Structures are given as structure tokens and as C-alpha cells.
Amino acid sequence: MDLLHRAADFENRKWSGMTTSDRINASREAKELILSINEVYKTTKDETLMDVMKRLTVIKKKIEKRLNTKM
């Protein structure tokens, strides 16, 4: 599944030293991945997809927390 490969690449990225623009783009990409995986999850009910969405959500929250302190 291409979505799972993209999600794995996203999770394994280096998160330090990002600019504000990089953080915004990463947050948007995380949201897009989560929503795409959710559409597949609705039909398959595969628990591994739910686990991936949870991990991506944690990363997204950390990015957005950092964004909100900068603004």
C-alpha cells in the first residue's frame, strides 16, 4: 500500500531544525495522510491502519504545538 509507505517515510523524518514553513507543510501532509488512511480504514477496519493514524496524530500534535508557540 502506497499510503503506508508514505506514512512510514513521514514518521522516520528528521524533525529538528525545521523552519516555520516546513512545520506548516509537515502538518498539512500529516493531515492529508491521516484522512486518506481513514478512508481506507472505514472499509477494511484493519487495526494496523488505526495504529498508523494514531502515531501520525501524535506527530501532528507535536508539530502544531510547536507552531502555536511560535505564532
mmCIF file of N, CA and C in Angstrom:
data_model
loop_
_atom_site.group_PDB
_atom_site.id
_atom_site.type_symbol
_atom_site.label_atom_id
_atom_site.label_comp_id
_atom_site.label_asym_id
_atom_site.label_seq_id
_atom_site.Cartn_x
_atom_site.Cartn_y
_atom_site.Cartn_z
ATOM 1 N N MET A 1 0.838 -1.179 0.000
ATOM 2 C CA MET A 1 0.000 0.000 0.000
ATOM 3 C C MET A 1 0.888 1.250 0.000
ATOM 4 N N ASP A 2 0.644 2.109 -0.945
ATOM 5 C CA ASP A 2 1.431 3.326 -1.076
ATOM 6 C C ASP A 2 1.253 4.258 0.125
ATOM 7 N N LEU A 3 0.044 4.304 0.662
ATOM 8 C CA LEU A 3 -0.213 5.174 1.815
ATOM 9 C C LEU A 3 0.635 4.784 3.021
ATOM 10 N N LEU A 4 0.788 3.505 3.237
ATOM 11 C CA LEU A 4 1.572 3.057 4.382
ATOM 12 C C LEU A 4 3.053 3.370 4.202
ATOM 13 N N HIS A 5 3.543 3.299 2.967
ATOM 14 C CA HIS A 5 4.936 3.665 2.707
ATOM 15 C C HIS A 5 5.149 5.157 2.927
ATOM 16 N N ARG A 6 4.208 5.964 2.468
ATOM 17 C CA ARG A 6 4.304 7.411 2.679
ATOM 18 C C ARG A 6 4.239 7.742 4.168
ATOM 19 N N ALA A 7 3.369 7.044 4.893
ATOM 20 C CA ALA A 7 3.254 7.272 6.335
ATOM 21 C C ALA A 7 4.540 6.875 7.056
ATOM 22 N N ALA A 8 5.146 5.773 6.653
ATOM 23 C CA ALA A 8 6.392 5.330 7.278
ATOM 24 C C ALA A 8 7.507 6.333 6.995
ATOM 25 N N ASP A 9 7.585 6.833 5.772
ATOM 26 C CA ASP A 9 8.581 7.853 5.437
ATOM 27 C C ASP A 9 8.364 9.115 6.265
ATOM 28 N N PHE A 10 7.112 9.485 6.434
ATOM 29 C CA PHE A 10 6.782 10.674 7.217
ATOM 30 C C PHE A 10 7.205 10.494 8.671
ATOM 31 N N GLU A 11 6.949 9.332 9.230
ATOM 32 C CA GLU A 11 7.303 9.062 10.634
ATOM 33 C C GLU A 11 8.809 9.063 10.863
ATOM 34 N N ASN A 12 9.574 8.624 9.873
ATOM 35 C CA ASN A 12 11.018 8.485 10.037
ATOM 36 C C ASN A 12 11.802 9.739 9.674
ATOM 37 N N ARG A 13 11.120 10.817 9.376
ATOM 38 C CA ARG A 13 11.802 12.060 9.032
ATOM 39 C C ARG A 13 12.503 12.674 10.232
ATOM 40 N N LYS A 14 13.466 13.525 9.930
ATOM 41 C CA LYS A 14 14.150 14.290 10.969
ATOM 42 C C LYS A 14 13.272 15.509 11.296
ATOM 43 N N TRP A 15 12.959 15.700 12.563
ATOM 44 C CA TRP A 15 12.036 16.770 12.943
ATOM 45 C C TRP A 15 12.728 17.972 13.563
ATOM 46 N N SER A 16 14.014 17.906 13.792
ATOM 47 C CA SER A 16 14.687 19.045 14.403
ATOM 48 C C SER A 16 15.186 19.992 13.321
ATOM 49 N N GLY A 17 15.297 21.244 13.657
ATOM 50 C CA GLY A 17 15.835 22.246 12.742
ATOM 51 C C GLY A 17 14.909 22.628 11.616
ATOM 52 N N MET A 18 13.620 22.478 11.814
ATOM 53 C CA MET A 18 12.661 22.819 10.771
ATOM 54 C C MET A 18 12.287 24.291 10.847
ATOM 55 N N THR A 19 12.064 24.900 9.700
ATOM 56 C CA THR A 19 11.569 26.270 9.677
ATOM 57 C C THR A 19 10.063 26.244 9.898
ATOM 58 N N THR A 20 9.497 27.413 10.122
ATOM 59 C CA THR A 20 8.055 27.503 10.316
ATOM 60 C C THR A 20 7.317 27.010 9.078
ATOM 61 N N SER A 21 7.824 27.353 7.923
ATOM 62 C CA SER A 21 7.208 26.905 6.672
ATOM 63 C C SER A 21 7.249 25.382 6.552
ATOM 64 N N ASP A 22 8.367 24.783 6.950
ATOM 65 C CA ASP A 22 8.485 23.321 6.925
ATOM 66 C C ASP A 22 7.479 22.681 7.871
ATOM 67 N N ARG A 23 7.288 23.287 9.025
ATOM 68 C CA ARG A 23 6.339 22.760 10.001
ATOM 69 C C ARG A 23 4.903 22.827 9.472
ATOM 70 N N ILE A 24 4.571 23.929 8.825
ATOM 71 C CA ILE A 24 3.230 24.074 8.256
ATOM 72 C C ILE A 24 3.002 23.009 7.194
ATOM 73 N N ASN A 25 3.983 22.821 6.316
ATOM 74 C CA ASN A 25 3.859 21.807 5.269
ATOM 75 C C ASN A 25 3.765 20.402 5.857
ATOM 76 N N ALA A 26 4.538 20.129 6.894
ATOM 77 C CA ALA A 26 4.504 18.818 7.538
ATOM 78 C C ALA A 26 3.147 18.575 8.198
ATOM 79 N N SER A 27 2.592 19.601 8.811
ATOM 80 C CA SER A 27 1.281 19.477 9.448
ATOM 81 C C SER A 27 0.208 19.180 8.408
ATOM 82 N N ARG A 28 0.275 19.868 7.290
ATOM 83 C CA ARG A 28 -0.695 19.637 6.213
ATOM 84 C C ARG A 28 -0.540 18.235 5.622
ATOM 85 N N GLU A 29 0.697 17.805 5.463
ATOM 86 C CA GLU A 29 0.940 16.465 4.920
ATOM 87 C C GLU A 29 0.425 15.401 5.885
ATOM 88 N N ALA A 30 0.639 15.605 7.182
ATOM 89 C CA ALA A 30 0.155 14.649 8.182
ATOM 90 C C ALA A 30 -1.365 14.563 8.139
ATOM 91 N N LYS A 31 -2.011 15.706 8.038
ATOM 92 C CA LYS A 31 -3.473 15.732 7.978
ATOM 93 C C LYS A 31 -3.969 14.981 6.754
ATOM 94 N N GLU A 32 -3.323 15.207 5.617
ATOM 95 C CA GLU A 32 -3.722 14.552 4.371
ATOM 96 C C GLU A 32 -3.534 13.043 4.480
ATOM 97 N N LEU A 33 -2.423 12.609 5.072
ATOM 98 C CA LEU A 33 -2.171 11.180 5.256
ATOM 99 C C LEU A 33 -3.200 10.541 6.185
ATOM 100 N N ILE A 34 -3.482 11.217 7.275
ATOM 101 C CA ILE A 34 -4.441 10.685 8.251
ATOM 102 C C ILE A 34 -5.819 10.522 7.612
ATOM 103 N N LEU A 35 -6.254 11.535 6.876
ATOM 104 C CA LEU A 35 -7.576 11.463 6.249
ATOM 105 C C LEU A 35 -7.629 10.387 5.159
ATOM 106 N N SER A 36 -6.551 10.236 4.415
ATOM 107 C CA SER A 36 -6.510 9.210 3.369
ATOM 108 C C SER A 36 -6.543 7.809 3.969
ATOM 109 N N ILE A 37 -5.765 7.611 5.009
ATOM 110 C CA ILE A 37 -5.744 6.305 5.669
ATOM 111 C C ILE A 37 -7.098 6.020 6.315
ATOM 112 N N ASN A 38 -7.742 7.063 6.833
ATOM 113 C CA ASN A 38 -9.053 6.901 7.458
ATOM 114 C C ASN A 38 -10.091 6.409 6.454
ATOM 115 N N GLU A 39 -10.029 6.896 5.218
ATOM 116 C CA GLU A 39 -10.970 6.438 4.193
ATOM 117 C C GLU A 39 -10.801 4.941 3.938
ATOM 118 N N VAL A 40 -9.559 4.462 3.904
ATOM 119 C CA VAL A 40 -9.314 3.032 3.713
ATOM 120 C C VAL A 40 -9.768 2.268 4.954
ATOM 121 N N TYR A 41 -9.510 2.824 6.131
ATOM 122 C CA TYR A 41 -9.878 2.162 7.385
ATOM 123 C C TYR A 41 -11.392 1.957 7.488
ATOM 124 N N LYS A 42 -12.164 2.911 6.994
ATOM 125 C CA LYS A 42 -13.621 2.803 7.067
ATOM 126 C C LYS A 42 -14.137 1.556 6.372
ATOM 127 N N THR A 43 -13.465 1.160 5.303
ATOM 128 C CA THR A 43 -13.933 -0.010 4.564
ATOM 129 C C THR A 43 -13.327 -1.316 5.075
ATOM 130 N N THR A 44 -12.069 -1.268 5.553
ATOM 131 C CA THR A 44 -11.392 -2.512 5.931
ATOM 132 C C THR A 44 -11.430 -2.812 7.423
ATOM 133 N N LYS A 45 -11.516 -1.780 8.253
ATOM 134 C CA LYS A 45 -11.477 -1.940 9.721
ATOM 135 C C LYS A 45 -10.212 -2.644 10.187
ATOM 136 N N ASP A 46 -9.101 -2.394 9.500
ATOM 137 C CA ASP A 46 -7.814 -3.001 9.832
ATOM 138 C C ASP A 46 -7.173 -2.235 10.989
ATOM 139 N N GLU A 47 -6.854 -2.942 12.058
ATOM 140 C CA GLU A 47 -6.315 -2.297 13.258
ATOM 141 C C GLU A 47 -4.937 -1.687 13.033
ATOM 142 N N THR A 48 -4.160 -2.228 12.098
ATOM 143 C CA THR A 48 -2.840 -1.648 11.833
ATOM 144 C C THR A 48 -2.979 -0.244 11.262
ATOM 145 N N LEU A 49 -4.025 -0.025 10.478
ATOM 146 C CA LEU A 49 -4.270 1.319 9.943
ATOM 147 C C LEU A 49 -4.602 2.293 11.070
ATOM 148 N N MET A 50 -5.357 1.827 12.040
ATOM 149 C CA MET A 50 -5.697 2.680 13.180
ATOM 150 C C MET A 50 -4.441 3.031 13.965
ATOM 151 N N ASP A 51 -3.544 2.076 14.135
ATOM 152 C CA ASP A 51 -2.291 2.336 14.847
ATOM 153 C C ASP A 51 -1.443 3.367 14.114
ATOM 154 N N VAL A 52 -1.392 3.270 12.787
ATOM 155 C CA VAL A 52 -0.636 4.239 11.992
ATOM 156 C C VAL A 52 -1.249 5.633 12.142
ATOM 157 N N MET A 53 -2.573 5.706 12.090
ATOM 158 C CA MET A 53 -3.238 7.006 12.242
ATOM 159 C C MET A 53 -2.955 7.616 13.612
ATOM 160 N N LYS A 54 -2.934 6.788 14.640
ATOM 161 C CA LYS A 54 -2.653 7.286 15.988
ATOM 162 C C LYS A 54 -1.236 7.847 16.084
ATOM 163 N N ARG A 55 -0.259 7.130 15.499
ATOM 164 C CA ARG A 55 1.124 7.606 15.543
ATOM 165 C C ARG A 55 1.277 8.907 14.760
ATOM 166 N N LEU A 56 0.617 8.998 13.612
ATOM 167 C CA LEU A 56 0.686 10.226 12.818
ATOM 168 C C LEU A 56 0.034 11.393 13.552
ATOM 169 N N THR A 57 -1.038 11.114 14.267
ATOM 170 C CA THR A 57 -1.718 12.160 15.023
ATOM 171 C C THR A 57 -0.833 12.704 16.129
ATOM 172 N N VAL A 58 -0.085 11.843 16.782
ATOM 173 C CA VAL A 58 0.834 12.286 17.836
ATOM 174 C C VAL A 58 1.893 13.219 17.244
ATOM 175 N N ILE A 59 2.455 12.832 16.102
ATOM 176 C CA ILE A 59 3.463 13.676 15.450
ATOM 177 C C ILE A 59 2.853 15.001 15.033
ATOM 178 N N LYS A 60 1.652 14.957 14.475
ATOM 179 C CA LYS A 60 0.969 16.176 14.027
ATOM 180 C C LYS A 60 0.713 17.123 15.204
ATOM 181 N N LYS A 61 0.302 16.574 16.323
ATOM 182 C CA LYS A 61 0.051 17.411 17.505
ATOM 183 C C LYS A 61 1.326 18.071 17.998
ATOM 184 N N LYS A 62 2.447 17.339 17.966
ATOM 185 C CA LYS A 62 3.723 17.917 18.386
ATOM 186 C C LYS A 62 4.133 19.055 17.460
ATOM 187 N N ILE A 63 3.945 18.859 16.165
ATOM 188 C CA ILE A 63 4.292 19.903 15.193
ATOM 189 C C ILE A 63 3.423 21.133 15.413
ATOM 190 N N GLU A 64 2.118 20.921 15.570
ATOM 191 C CA GLU A 64 1.211 22.053 15.743
ATOM 192 C C GLU A 64 1.437 22.758 17.080
ATOM 193 N N LYS A 65 1.816 22.019 18.111
ATOM 194 C CA LYS A 65 2.114 22.635 19.398
ATOM 195 C C LYS A 65 3.295 23.584 19.239
ATOM 196 N N ARG A 66 4.301 23.146 18.519
ATOM 197 C CA ARG A 66 5.465 23.976 18.274
ATOM 198 C C ARG A 66 5.101 25.195 17.420
ATOM 199 N N LEU A 67 4.217 25.005 16.451
ATOM 200 C CA LEU A 67 3.767 26.114 15.604
ATOM 201 C C LEU A 67 3.020 27.171 16.416
ATOM 202 N N ASN A 68 2.157 26.718 17.300
ATOM 203 C CA ASN A 68 1.345 27.654 18.073
ATOM 204 C C ASN A 68 2.181 28.467 19.046
ATOM 205 N N THR A 69 3.299 27.945 19.512
ATOM 206 C CA THR A 69 4.142 28.715 20.424
ATOM 207 C C THR A 69 4.951 29.749 19.664
ATOM 208 N N LYS A 70 5.199 29.510 18.378
ATOM 209 C CA LYS A 70 5.974 30.452 17.570
ATOM 210 C C LYS A 70 5.134 31.637 17.104
ATOM 211 N N MET A 71 3.849 31.417 16.947
ATOM 212 C CA MET A 71 2.987 32.463 16.379
ATOM 213 C C MET A 71 2.507 33.434 17.408
#
